[in-house]
Tab-separated table of C-alpha atoms in Angstrom:
chain	number	residue	atom	x	y	z
A	1	MET	CA	-0.137	0.023	-0.130
A	2	LEU	CA	2.654	2.251	1.103
A	3	SER	CA	4.791	1.764	-2.455
A	4	GLU	CA	1.565	2.595	-3.945
A	5	ASN	CA	0.580	5.589	-2.481
A	6	ILE	CA	4.766	6.899	-3.147
A	7	ARG	CA	4.521	6.434	-6.696
A	8	ALA	CA	0.489	7.413	-7.205
A	9	ILE	CA	1.531	10.528	-5.609
A	10	ARG	CA	4.813	11.350	-6.996
A	11	LYS	CA	2.835	10.631	-10.542
A	12	SER	CA	0.358	13.130	-9.300
A	13	LYS	CA	2.686	15.876	-8.435
A	14	GLY	CA	4.413	15.190	-12.146
A	15	LEU	CA	7.850	14.496	-10.340
A	16	SER	CA	10.205	11.539	-11.713
A	17	GLN	CA	11.708	9.422	-9.726
A	18	GLU	CA	15.138	11.070	-10.113
A	19	GLU	CA	13.568	14.399	-9.578
A	20	LEU	CA	12.152	12.985	-6.087
A	21	ALA	CA	15.596	11.479	-5.145
A	22	ILE	CA	17.105	14.754	-5.463
A	23	LYS	CA	14.482	16.458	-3.228
A	24	LEU	CA	15.059	13.744	-0.678
A	25	ASN	CA	19.166	13.205	-1.246
A	26	VAL	CA	18.951	9.910	-2.273
A	27	VAL	CA	19.678	8.033	-5.053
A	28	ARG	CA	16.982	7.200	-7.752
A	29	GLN	CA	17.164	3.221	-7.440
A	30	THR	CA	15.850	4.179	-3.537
A	31	ILE	CA	12.550	5.458	-4.611
A	32	SER	CA	12.515	2.611	-7.267
A	33	LYS	CA	12.912	-0.095	-4.225
A	34	TRP	CA	9.796	2.223	-2.028
A	35	GLU	CA	7.335	1.820	-5.231
A	36	GLN	CA	8.505	-1.843	-5.801
A	37	GLY	CA	8.042	-2.798	-2.096
A	38	LEU	CA	10.928	-3.898	-1.631
A	39	SER	CA	12.089	-1.629	0.979
A	40	VAL	CA	10.314	0.964	3.121
A	41	PRO	CA	11.469	4.495	4.170
A	42	ASP	CA	12.112	5.251	7.440
A	43	ALA	CA	10.061	7.440	10.216
A	44	ASP	CA	12.551	10.510	9.458
A	45	MET	CA	12.380	9.758	5.392
A	46	LEU	CA	8.437	9.521	5.296
A	47	ILE	CA	8.334	12.556	6.905
A	48	SER	CA	10.687	14.398	4.385
A	49	LEU	CA	8.416	12.738	1.745
A	50	SER	CA	5.374	14.138	3.060
A	51	GLU	CA	6.951	17.289	3.001
A	52	ALA	CA	8.339	17.171	-0.495
A	53	PHE	CA	4.754	15.569	-1.723
A	54	GLU	CA	2.686	18.397	0.469
A	55	THR	CA	0.787	15.307	1.787
A	56	PRO	CA	0.412	14.134	5.236
A	57	VAL	CA	2.341	10.931	6.360
A	58	SER	CA	-1.062	9.341	6.993
A	59	THR	CA	-2.078	10.065	3.356
A	60	LEU	CA	1.058	7.925	2.540
A	61	LEU	CA	0.270	5.245	5.427
A	62	GLY	CA	-3.535	5.139	4.358
A	63	GLU	CA	-5.540	4.037	1.327
A	64	THR	CA	-4.431	3.323	-2.019
A	65	VAL	CA	-4.258	7.173	-3.847
A	66	MET	CA	-5.799	7.544	-7.138
A	67	GLU	CA	-4.000	8.796	-9.720
A	68	SER	CA	-6.733	10.750	-10.373
A	69	GLU	CA	-5.482	14.175	-10.380
A	70	VAL	CA	-3.807	13.520	-13.837
A	71	ASP	CA	-7.349	12.506	-15.028
A	72	ASP	CA	-8.465	15.737	-13.241
A	73	LEU	CA	-6.238	18.207	-15.020
A	74	LYS	CA	-7.367	16.445	-18.326
A	75	ALA	CA	-11.015	16.942	-17.517
A	76	ILE	CA	-10.641	20.272	-16.803
A	77	SER	CA	-8.123	21.190	-19.869
A	78	GLU	CA	-11.112	19.378	-21.747
A	79	LYS	CA	-13.850	21.748	-19.792
A	80	LEU	CA	-11.163	24.778	-20.660
A	81	GLU	CA	-11.269	24.179	-24.064
A	82	ILE	CA	-15.074	24.037	-24.339
A	83	VAL	CA	-15.440	27.364	-22.870
A	84	ASN	CA	-12.846	28.628	-24.828
A	85	LEU	CA	-14.483	27.170	-28.153
A	86	GLN	CA	-17.663	28.726	-26.672
A	87	LEU	CA	-16.404	31.839	-26.135
A	88	ALA	CA	-14.705	31.993	-29.309
A	89	GLN	CA	-18.180	31.199	-30.876
A	90	ARG	CA	-19.969	34.139	-29.001
A	91	LYS	CA	-17.653	36.334	-29.856
A	92	THR	CA	-18.165	35.386	-33.753
A	93	THR	CA	-21.538	35.638	-33.352
A	94	ARG	CA	-21.311	39.136	-31.805
A	95	ARG	CA	-19.400	40.432	-34.778
A	96	LYS	CA	-21.708	39.017	-37.215
A	97	THR	CA	-24.505	40.782	-35.876
A	98	LEU	CA	-22.770	43.877	-35.146
A	99	TYR	CA	-21.981	43.283	-39.294
A	100	TRP	CA	-25.320	43.006	-40.232
A	101	LEU	CA	-26.948	45.906	-38.068
A	102	LEU	CA	-24.076	48.305	-39.531
A	103	ILE	CA	-25.505	47.656	-42.786
A	104	SER	CA	-28.670	47.419	-42.229
A	105	LEU	CA	-27.881	51.231	-40.713
A	106	CYS	CA	-26.085	51.958	-43.791
A	107	ALA	CA	-29.173	50.974	-45.821
A	108	VAL	CA	-31.848	52.846	-43.590
A	109	ILE	CA	-29.570	56.302	-44.026
A	110	VAL	CA	-29.176	55.580	-47.788
A	111	LEU	CA	-33.620	54.833	-47.601
A	112	ILE	CA	-34.186	57.849	-46.066
A	113	PHE	CA	-31.869	60.085	-48.370
A	114	ALA	CA	-33.574	58.935	-51.271
A	115	VAL	CA	-36.885	59.664	-49.913
A	116	LEU	CA	-36.260	62.965	-49.180
A	117	ILE	CA	-34.817	63.660	-52.657
A	118	ALA	CA	-37.887	61.660	-54.074
A	119	LEU	CA	-40.230	64.148	-51.763
A	120	ASN	CA	-38.442	66.733	-53.483
A	121	SER	CA	-37.346	67.559	-49.753
A	122	PRO	CA	-39.314	70.966	-48.695
A	123	TYR	CA	-36.152	71.496	-46.461
A	124	LEU	CA	-35.877	75.419	-45.987
A	125	GLY	CA	-39.218	76.175	-48.199
A	126	TRP	CA	-41.891	74.738	-45.823
A	127	ASP	CA	-45.416	76.797	-46.115
A	128	TYR	CA	-46.159	77.593	-42.326
A	129	SER	CA	-49.169	79.698	-42.839
A	130	ASP	CA	-51.654	77.054	-42.665
A	131	PRO	CA	-52.042	75.946	-38.981
A	132	GLU	CA	-52.598	72.401	-39.776
A	133	THR	CA	-49.528	71.568	-41.368
A	134	ALA	CA	-47.316	74.165	-39.316
A	135	VAL	CA	-46.815	71.501	-37.275
A	136	VAL	CA	-46.196	68.599	-39.210
A	137	GLY	CA	-43.952	70.793	-41.389
A	138	VAL	CA	-41.842	72.275	-38.096
A	139	ALA	CA	-41.878	68.396	-36.878
A	140	PHE	CA	-40.489	67.503	-40.510
A	141	HIS	CA	-38.275	70.252	-40.696
A	142	ALA	CA	-36.560	69.401	-37.200
A	143	PHE	CA	-35.929	65.910	-38.474
A	144	GLU	CA	-34.735	66.807	-41.657
A	145	TRP	CA	-32.281	69.555	-40.286
A	146	LEU	CA	-31.117	66.896	-37.564
A	147	PHE	CA	-30.765	64.204	-40.120
A	148	VAL	CA	-28.999	65.869	-42.723
A	149	ARG	CA	-26.501	66.855	-40.173
A	150	LEU	CA	-25.942	63.692	-38.503
A	151	ALA	CA	-26.659	61.084	-41.280
A	152	PRO	CA	-23.164	61.419	-43.028
A	153	ILE	CA	-21.423	61.317	-39.944
A	154	ILE	CA	-23.166	57.845	-38.890
A	155	PHE	CA	-22.829	56.813	-42.136
A	156	ILE	CA	-18.899	57.045	-42.404
A	157	GLY	CA	-19.004	55.521	-39.011
A	158	ALA	CA	-21.030	52.565	-40.145
A	159	ILE	CA	-18.920	52.021	-42.985
A	160	VAL	CA	-15.544	52.185	-40.606
A	161	GLY	CA	-17.675	49.369	-38.499
A	162	ILE	CA	-18.563	47.542	-41.283
A	163	PHE	CA	-14.786	47.065	-42.743
A	164	LEU	CA	-13.443	46.214	-38.810
A	165	THR	CA	-16.144	43.904	-38.027
A	166	ARG	CA	-16.285	41.813	-41.415
A	167	LYS	CA	-14.978	38.632	-41.438
A	168	LYS	CA	-10.790	38.245	-41.908
A	169	GLY	CA	-9.822	35.440	-43.863
């Protein structure tokens, strides 16, 4: 049991027999004999082993230690890989969504400009003498004034955004 525990803990810590021997100031063959059950470490060496392994002596002497830490590391690395793939997918999805939103924004701006041109845009020539059309005229004039000044800036920003978010490759 002790021999199996020494081997299992050494492997789980990622140590070779040579590395463990150097830590304990013994020869590699001593570690090999312990792991084969041909000899056992004395009480002082058990304490040194527990310190080298950062494991209680009772664990060294207790039940068989499974080599599960290596499997745990594999499982953790596989889970991390899945998380990284999911994050990459999410990033790609966000980029695609932003890309198409920016294209849609450009299309809407072009469409509104086309409508304003088709309506022969009464931008500054609206007749405000009729009270019923005056309110609509002021609202339309305010929208048109704001749109004519902001749309080119937004359009250029959207074009730049399209180029920055397009799929590379």
